[in-house]
Structures are given as C-alpha cells and as structure tokens.
Amino acid sequence: MHVWAVANQKGGVGKTTTAVNLGALLAEQGKRVLLFDLDPQGSMTAYFKYNPDELQHSSYDLFCHKGQIPEYLPQQIIVDTPHAGLQLLPASTALATLERNISQQDGMGLVVSKTLALLWDDFDYVLIDSPPLLGVLMINALAACARLLIPVQTEYLALKGLERMVHTLDMVMKSRQKSFQYLIIPTMFDRRTQASLKCLRMLKQDYDDKVWNSMIPVDTKLRDASKEGLAINAIDPNSRAAQKYRSLLETLQNGGG
C-alpha cells in the first residue's frame, strides 16, 4: 500500500481537487484506491455528494475507541464513489471537536496508521486529505504517510502558508524522528497574470528540487467536474488540467518528489 497525504496550512489551495483527481487517475490504471477524508470541513466527502452533517459513519468514528480500532470498523465506514476502483472514507463535521475532546489521550496520533494497517491488503493507494491546521488530524496524516503532497496556489498569501507548512514538517521530523519525502505542487496557475508568474519563480527559487517542474493551471473544467461529483478524467480527459494531473501522477509514480 502506498500512502500519500495532501496537506497545507492554508485552505483553498487545491488539496481536495488534487487528491480526488490523482485518486481517480490511479483507479483508471486499475489500482484499488481509497480517498481518506480527515478534514472537518468534509470537502472531499461533499465532492462526492455525501453530506458531512448527516453521515451515519465517518472517519470521526475511528477516534472514539481510545486508539484501539475494531477490525470491522474501517470497512463499515467506507463508501463508493462514481469511479470504479475508487472508494471514500468520508469525514463528518464532528471531527472539529477532536482537539478539545481527545487530543490529550495516548495513541491519538496513530489512529489513521492503525486504521490503514487493517486495510493494508485491500488497497494499493491511499490519499489522505488533511485539514489546513496543525493538530491531531494533521499529525495523524503525517504519521501515516510515506509521501506528502503540498499544493500551493500561485499567489503571495499561499507562499506564506507554505512557509508555515515547511516549518511544521521540520518540527514533526525532529520530534518523531521521521523524514518526509514531499513535493510542492503549484496550483491555480494563470500565466496571463504577473502574480502567478512571480510566485512560480519564487517557489522554484526558494524550494528548488522540492517543487514539481510543472503546474496545475486554472481550468474551468475542474469546476465543472466538481459540480458533477466526478474527477476531471471523467468530464474531459483531454483538458489542460487532466493532462497536467496525468503528468503529476507520472512524476510521482516514477519516484519524483
């Protein structure tokens, strides 16, 4: 099982879009893929038309057993998506209460890792969509993943968020003695604007080989796909965004980042 987490300490940078589209492209290759929603906002869950406020079971359930995950539980939570081979472990808004209620309990940072251990033979890839703040949920995502993807919108405020994210990684690596293979993915790039061009130059200048050598463009097809609850390859496989996500997946599968 390959476990990738998608994270950034700034919202609205394309985390969910990146996770969904990479997951769908992996499923298109015949891989068994699980999308794991750890964000209390439930953007990935809502993407596939599930209501985070009305779910009977969600990723929140995994944190209600004092770090000991019942073997039956993960499969009870997992739901289907419209894409063959692509399943979802959805989130509920109840995740927002975790920091207050259970963050001090022992073992809470390894709940996702223990969950994936129970699913290890069921999936080839897991993509975790984590919340845009440092807390028990992001720590779970970082503890579970072997590779971290950091989407960064090509605008100035997103660069500041990236600084916080990299600082967080440094802290986690020191405290847990774990190194991360991570790739920064420029998103929402608009070559018609000086802001996007300048931010892309700054990314490459400041982070060098940690930055993917291409970018995800602004593309209305991505909005159309999300409206339909489908990934871009099912809406327009020849669109600019679809081509770029295929290129990104190729880079990741070839060991880049």
mmCIF file of C-alpha atoms in Angstrom:
data_model
loop_
_atom_site.group_PDB
_atom_site.id
_atom_site.type_symbol
_atom_site.label_atom_id
_atom_site.label_comp_id
_atom_site.label_asym_id
_atom_site.label_seq_id
_atom_site.Cartn_x
_atom_site.Cartn_y
_atom_site.Cartn_z
ATOM 1 C CA MET A 1 0.000 0.000 0.000
ATOM 2 C CA HIS A 2 1.256 3.463 -0.952
ATOM 3 C CA VAL A 3 0.055 6.184 1.419
ATOM 4 C CA TRP A 4 0.148 9.803 0.271
ATOM 5 C CA ALA A 5 -1.083 12.721 2.351
ATOM 6 C CA VAL A 6 -2.168 16.017 0.803
ATOM 7 C CA ALA A 7 -1.680 18.916 3.180
ATOM 8 C CA ASN A 8 -1.097 22.632 3.524
ATOM 9 C CA GLN A 9 -1.697 25.023 6.414
ATOM 10 C CA LYS A 10 -3.659 27.307 4.120
ATOM 11 C CA GLY A 11 -7.075 26.423 2.766
ATOM 12 C CA GLY A 12 -8.290 26.929 -0.775
ATOM 13 C CA VAL A 13 -5.078 25.829 -2.478
ATOM 14 C CA GLY A 14 -6.430 22.761 -4.289
ATOM 15 C CA LYS A 15 -5.870 19.985 -1.740
ATOM 16 C CA THR A 16 -9.131 18.167 -2.302
ATOM 17 C CA THR A 17 -9.032 18.667 -6.066
ATOM 18 C CA THR A 18 -5.522 17.225 -6.193
ATOM 19 C CA ALA A 19 -6.387 14.198 -4.045
ATOM 20 C CA VAL A 20 -9.581 13.421 -5.957
ATOM 21 C CA ASN A 21 -8.036 13.681 -9.400
ATOM 22 C CA LEU A 22 -4.891 11.737 -8.591
ATOM 23 C CA GLY A 23 -7.034 9.068 -6.961
ATOM 24 C CA ALA A 24 -9.309 8.794 -9.982
ATOM 25 C CA LEU A 25 -6.346 8.543 -12.357
ATOM 26 C CA LEU A 26 -4.843 5.776 -10.228
ATOM 27 C CA ALA A 27 -8.178 3.946 -10.323
ATOM 28 C CA GLU A 28 -8.213 4.389 -14.093
ATOM 29 C CA GLN A 29 -4.933 2.452 -14.129
ATOM 30 C CA GLY A 30 -6.671 -0.417 -12.362
ATOM 31 C CA LYS A 31 -5.361 0.406 -8.885
ATOM 32 C CA ARG A 32 -7.528 -0.071 -5.794
ATOM 33 C CA VAL A 33 -7.675 3.397 -4.293
ATOM 34 C CA LEU A 34 -9.008 4.805 -1.030
ATOM 35 C CA LEU A 35 -9.595 8.510 -0.509
ATOM 36 C CA PHE A 36 -9.413 9.241 3.231
ATOM 37 C CA ASP A 37 -11.108 12.467 4.336
ATOM 38 C CA LEU A 38 -9.637 13.850 7.567
ATOM 39 C CA ASP A 39 -10.834 17.432 7.144
ATOM 40 C CA PRO A 40 -13.709 18.534 9.427
ATOM 41 C CA GLN A 41 -14.961 20.703 6.566
ATOM 42 C CA GLY A 42 -15.556 17.496 4.625
ATOM 43 C CA SER A 43 -14.731 18.980 1.234
ATOM 44 C CA MET A 44 -13.768 15.618 -0.244
ATOM 45 C CA THR A 45 -16.858 13.994 1.234
ATOM 46 C CA ALA A 46 -19.108 16.731 -0.159
ATOM 47 C CA TYR A 47 -17.315 16.475 -3.525
ATOM 48 C CA PHE A 48 -18.929 13.069 -3.973
ATOM 49 C CA LYS A 49 -22.345 14.333 -2.811
ATOM 50 C CA TYR A 50 -22.227 12.924 0.722
ATOM 51 C CA ASN A 51 -23.368 15.323 3.446
ATOM 52 C CA PRO A 52 -20.777 15.591 6.272
ATOM 53 C CA ASP A 53 -23.574 16.627 8.654
ATOM 54 C CA GLU A 54 -25.747 13.589 8.003
ATOM 55 C CA LEU A 55 -23.402 10.605 7.770
ATOM 56 C CA GLN A 56 -24.147 7.628 9.983
ATOM 57 C CA HIS A 57 -20.461 6.627 9.995
ATOM 58 C CA SER A 58 -17.359 8.702 9.264
ATOM 59 C CA SER A 59 -13.649 8.981 9.996
ATOM 60 C CA TYR A 60 -14.654 10.513 13.344
ATOM 61 C CA ASP A 61 -15.715 7.025 14.493
ATOM 62 C CA LEU A 62 -12.104 5.866 14.290
ATOM 63 C CA PHE A 63 -11.111 8.247 17.093
ATOM 64 C CA CYS A 64 -13.779 7.036 19.521
ATOM 65 C CA HIS A 65 -12.026 3.859 20.676
ATOM 66 C CA LYS A 66 -9.055 5.190 22.674
ATOM 67 C CA GLY A 67 -6.624 4.345 19.901
ATOM 68 C CA GLN A 68 -7.764 0.719 19.545
ATOM 69 C CA ILE A 69 -9.553 0.339 16.204
ATOM 70 C CA PRO A 70 -12.061 -2.535 15.963
ATOM 71 C CA GLU A 71 -11.204 -4.698 12.946
ATOM 72 C CA TYR A 72 -14.683 -4.393 11.459
ATOM 73 C CA LEU A 73 -14.895 -0.607 11.717
ATOM 74 C CA PRO A 74 -12.968 0.769 8.694
ATOM 75 C CA GLN A 75 -14.937 -1.303 6.172
ATOM 76 C CA GLN A 76 -18.165 -0.211 7.858
ATOM 77 C CA ILE A 77 -17.293 3.435 7.150
ATOM 78 C CA ILE A 78 -16.037 3.169 3.560
ATOM 79 C CA VAL A 79 -18.442 4.210 0.799
ATOM 80 C CA ASP A 80 -18.350 4.074 -3.005
ATOM 81 C CA THR A 81 -17.726 6.894 -5.485
ATOM 82 C CA PRO A 82 -18.919 7.046 -9.123
ATOM 83 C CA HIS A 83 -15.458 5.857 -10.215
ATOM 84 C CA ALA A 84 -14.777 2.123 -10.346
ATOM 85 C CA GLY A 85 -11.899 1.208 -8.065
ATOM 86 C CA LEU A 86 -12.118 4.458 -6.123
ATOM 87 C CA GLN A 87 -13.646 4.404 -2.637
ATOM 88 C CA LEU A 88 -14.027 7.017 0.068
ATOM 89 C CA LEU A 89 -13.659 7.007 3.823
ATOM 90 C CA PRO A 90 -15.758 10.120 4.484
ATOM 91 C CA ALA A 91 -15.458 12.844 7.118
ATOM 92 C CA SER A 92 -18.086 14.421 9.328
ATOM 93 C CA THR A 93 -18.088 17.844 10.926
ATOM 94 C CA ALA A 94 -17.762 16.103 14.313
ATOM 95 C CA LEU A 95 -14.015 15.887 13.592
ATOM 96 C CA ALA A 96 -13.821 19.535 14.625
ATOM 97 C CA THR A 97 -14.413 18.501 18.257
ATOM 98 C CA LEU A 98 -11.421 16.176 18.459
ATOM 99 C CA GLU A 99 -8.856 18.722 19.593
ATOM 100 C CA ARG A 100 -10.979 19.619 22.603
ATOM 101 C CA ASN A 101 -12.153 16.128 23.496
ATOM 102 C CA ILE A 102 -9.428 13.585 22.897
ATOM 103 C CA SER A 103 -6.198 15.186 21.675
ATOM 104 C CA GLN A 104 -4.535 14.548 25.050
ATOM 105 C CA GLN A 105 -5.322 10.825 25.089
ATOM 106 C CA ASP A 106 -2.442 8.464 24.406
ATOM 107 C CA GLY A 107 -2.261 6.954 20.928
ATOM 108 C CA MET A 108 -4.425 9.558 19.225
ATOM 109 C CA GLY A 109 -1.665 10.467 16.766
ATOM 110 C CA LEU A 110 -1.598 6.954 15.298
ATOM 111 C CA VAL A 111 -5.308 6.302 14.707
ATOM 112 C CA VAL A 112 -5.015 6.617 10.920
ATOM 113 C CA SER A 113 -1.884 4.456 10.836
ATOM 114 C CA LYS A 114 -3.677 1.726 12.797
ATOM 115 C CA THR A 115 -6.713 2.010 10.533
ATOM 116 C CA LEU A 116 -4.622 1.596 7.398
ATOM 117 C CA ALA A 117 -2.888 -1.414 8.911
ATOM 118 C CA LEU A 118 -6.310 -3.092 8.979
ATOM 119 C CA LEU A 119 -6.865 -2.173 5.304
ATOM 120 C CA TRP A 120 -3.353 -2.920 4.085
ATOM 121 C CA ASP A 121 -4.309 -5.769 1.746
ATOM 122 C CA ASP A 122 -7.465 -4.082 0.449
ATOM 123 C CA PHE A 123 -5.967 -1.066 -1.329
ATOM 124 C CA ASP A 124 -2.969 -0.242 -3.485
ATOM 125 C CA TYR A 125 -3.063 3.508 -2.786
ATOM 126 C CA VAL A 126 -4.479 5.715 -0.051
ATOM 127 C CA LEU A 127 -4.692 9.501 -0.438
ATOM 128 C CA ILE A 128 -5.383 11.424 2.763
ATOM 129 C CA ASP A 129 -6.979 14.878 2.609
ATOM 130 C CA SER A 130 -5.904 16.633 5.812
ATOM 131 C CA PRO A 131 -7.194 19.853 7.418
ATOM 132 C CA PRO A 132 -5.379 23.186 6.965
ATOM 133 C CA LEU A 133 -4.146 23.474 10.554
ATOM 134 C CA LEU A 134 -1.655 21.723 12.769
ATOM 135 C CA GLY A 135 -3.405 19.446 15.244
ATOM 136 C CA VAL A 136 -4.179 15.821 15.961
ATOM 137 C CA LEU A 137 -5.691 15.261 12.486
ATOM 138 C CA MET A 138 -2.720 16.591 10.534
ATOM 139 C CA ILE A 139 -0.362 14.726 12.862
ATOM 140 C CA ASN A 140 -2.272 11.542 12.040
ATOM 141 C CA ALA A 141 -1.913 12.191 8.310
ATOM 142 C CA LEU A 142 1.806 12.884 8.594
ATOM 143 C CA ALA A 143 2.390 9.837 10.790
ATOM 144 C CA ALA A 144 0.606 7.553 8.322
ATOM 145 C CA CYS A 145 2.038 8.743 5.012
ATOM 146 C CA ALA A 146 5.210 7.821 3.177
ATOM 147 C CA ARG A 147 4.904 10.797 0.829
ATOM 148 C CA LEU A 148 3.488 14.263 1.313
ATOM 149 C CA LEU A 149 1.999 16.402 -1.451
ATOM 150 C CA ILE A 150 1.748 20.135 -0.768
ATOM 151 C CA PRO A 151 -0.468 22.008 -3.250
ATOM 152 C CA VAL A 152 0.324 25.728 -3.269
ATOM 153 C CA GLN A 153 -1.761 28.311 -5.074
ATOM 154 C CA THR A 154 0.484 30.608 -7.099
ATOM 155 C CA GLU A 155 -0.285 33.764 -5.146
ATOM 156 C CA TYR A 156 1.544 35.566 -2.349
ATOM 157 C CA LEU A 157 -0.568 34.595 0.677
ATOM 158 C CA ALA A 158 -0.298 30.938 -0.270
ATOM 159 C CA LEU A 159 3.502 31.251 -0.175
ATOM 160 C CA LYS A 160 3.270 32.410 3.436
ATOM 161 C CA GLY A 161 1.140 29.363 4.216
ATOM 162 C CA LEU A 162 3.789 27.168 2.622
ATOM 163 C CA GLU A 163 6.413 28.625 4.970
ATOM 164 C CA ARG A 164 4.297 27.526 7.950
ATOM 165 C CA MET A 165 3.797 24.086 6.447
ATOM 166 C CA VAL A 166 7.508 23.500 5.902
ATOM 167 C CA HIS A 167 8.203 24.733 9.442
ATOM 168 C CA THR A 168 5.634 22.233 10.730
ATOM 169 C CA LEU A 169 7.336 19.436 8.803
ATOM 170 C CA ASP A 170 10.664 20.353 10.358
ATOM 171 C CA MET A 171 9.136 20.225 13.848
ATOM 172 C CA VAL A 172 7.419 16.899 13.222
ATOM 173 C CA MET A 173 10.544 15.355 11.736
ATOM 174 C CA LYS A 174 12.580 16.385 14.773
ATOM 175 C CA SER A 175 10.039 15.294 17.372
ATOM 176 C CA ARG A 176 9.117 11.968 15.716
ATOM 177 C CA GLN A 177 12.477 11.273 14.080
ATOM 178 C CA LYS A 178 10.749 10.674 10.773
ATOM 179 C CA SER A 179 11.808 12.110 7.437
ATOM 180 C CA PHE A 180 9.307 13.073 4.759
ATOM 181 C CA GLN A 181 9.523 12.827 1.029
ATOM 182 C CA TYR A 182 7.465 15.785 -0.096
ATOM 183 C CA LEU A 183 6.611 17.553 -3.323
ATOM 184 C CA ILE A 184 5.305 21.108 -3.663
ATOM 185 C CA ILE A 185 2.678 21.346 -6.401
ATOM 186 C CA PRO A 186 1.952 24.810 -7.871
ATOM 187 C CA THR A 187 -1.805 25.113 -8.459
ATOM 188 C CA MET A 188 -4.311 27.554 -9.955
ATOM 189 C CA PHE A 189 -1.582 28.913 -12.194
ATOM 190 C CA ASP A 190 -2.616 31.643 -14.619
ATOM 191 C CA ARG A 191 0.219 32.522 -16.984
ATOM 192 C CA ARG A 192 -1.668 35.689 -18.011
ATOM 193 C CA THR A 193 -1.012 37.280 -14.615
ATOM 194 C CA GLN A 194 2.246 38.642 -13.295
ATOM 195 C CA ALA A 195 1.316 37.451 -9.802
ATOM 196 C CA SER A 196 1.232 33.804 -10.870
ATOM 197 C CA LEU A 197 4.449 34.110 -12.849
ATOM 198 C CA LYS A 198 6.252 35.821 -9.981
ATOM 199 C CA CYS A 199 5.026 33.335 -7.386
ATOM 200 C CA LEU A 200 6.110 30.396 -9.521
ATOM 201 C CA ARG A 201 9.592 31.910 -9.836
ATOM 202 C CA MET A 202 9.730 32.433 -6.067
ATOM 203 C CA LEU A 203 8.675 28.848 -5.392
ATOM 204 C CA LYS A 204 11.408 27.463 -7.619
ATOM 205 C CA GLN A 205 13.963 29.868 -6.201
ATOM 206 C CA ASP A 206 13.168 29.161 -2.535
ATOM 207 C CA TYR A 207 12.399 25.429 -2.656
ATOM 208 C CA ASP A 208 14.345 24.268 -5.714
ATOM 209 C CA ASP A 209 14.079 20.494 -6.229
ATOM 210 C CA LYS A 210 11.123 20.186 -3.838
ATOM 211 C CA VAL A 211 8.904 21.903 -6.433
ATOM 212 C CA TRP A 212 7.240 19.900 -9.204
ATOM 213 C CA ASN A 213 8.641 21.001 -12.557
ATOM 214 C CA SER A 214 5.196 21.868 -13.934
ATOM 215 C CA MET A 215 1.950 23.332 -12.549
ATOM 216 C CA ILE A 216 -1.816 22.807 -12.404
ATOM 217 C CA PRO A 217 -3.461 25.596 -14.431
ATOM 218 C CA VAL A 218 -6.653 27.483 -13.799
ATOM 219 C CA ASP A 219 -9.206 25.427 -15.730
ATOM 220 C CA THR A 220 -12.988 25.810 -15.634
ATOM 221 C CA LYS A 221 -13.255 22.095 -16.399
ATOM 222 C CA LEU A 222 -12.178 21.402 -12.821
ATOM 223 C CA ARG A 223 -15.144 23.412 -11.567
ATOM 224 C CA ASP A 224 -17.437 21.546 -13.965
ATOM 225 C CA ALA A 225 -16.117 18.218 -12.702
ATOM 226 C CA SER A 226 -16.625 19.073 -9.038
ATOM 227 C CA LYS A 227 -20.161 20.230 -9.773
ATOM 228 C CA GLU A 228 -20.895 16.782 -11.206
ATOM 229 C CA GLY A 229 -19.152 14.951 -8.371
ATOM 230 C CA LEU A 230 -16.661 13.437 -10.799
ATOM 231 C CA ALA A 231 -12.935 13.669 -11.404
ATOM 232 C CA ILE A 232 -11.627 15.617 -14.384
ATOM 233 C CA ASN A 233 -10.734 12.473 -16.365
ATOM 234 C CA ALA A 234 -14.430 11.546 -16.477
ATOM 235 C CA ILE A 235 -15.518 15.001 -17.650
ATOM 236 C CA ASP A 236 -12.837 15.961 -20.135
ATOM 237 C CA PRO A 237 -9.784 13.670 -20.245
ATOM 238 C CA ASN A 238 -8.109 15.942 -22.794
ATOM 239 C CA SER A 239 -8.475 19.164 -20.805
ATOM 240 C CA ARG A 240 -5.389 21.073 -19.704
ATOM 241 C CA ALA A 241 -5.943 20.160 -16.067
ATOM 242 C CA ALA A 242 -6.430 16.463 -16.836
ATOM 243 C CA GLN A 243 -3.205 16.388 -18.817
ATOM 244 C CA LYS A 244 -1.318 18.104 -16.017
ATOM 245 C CA TYR A 245 -2.647 15.745 -13.360
ATOM 246 C CA ARG A 246 -1.591 12.805 -15.537
ATOM 247 C CA SER A 247 1.864 14.341 -15.768
ATOM 248 C CA LEU A 248 1.961 14.843 -11.994
ATOM 249 C CA LEU A 249 0.957 11.233 -11.370
ATOM 250 C CA GLU A 250 3.642 10.037 -13.747
ATOM 251 C CA THR A 251 6.211 12.080 -11.828
ATOM 252 C CA LEU A 252 5.074 10.581 -8.517
ATOM 253 C CA GLN A 253 4.989 7.012 -9.790
ATOM 254 C CA ASN A 254 8.479 7.425 -11.219
ATOM 255 C CA GLY A 255 9.795 8.451 -7.821
ATOM 256 C CA GLY A 256 9.811 12.223 -8.249
ATOM 257 C CA GLY A 257 9.198 14.338 -5.178
#
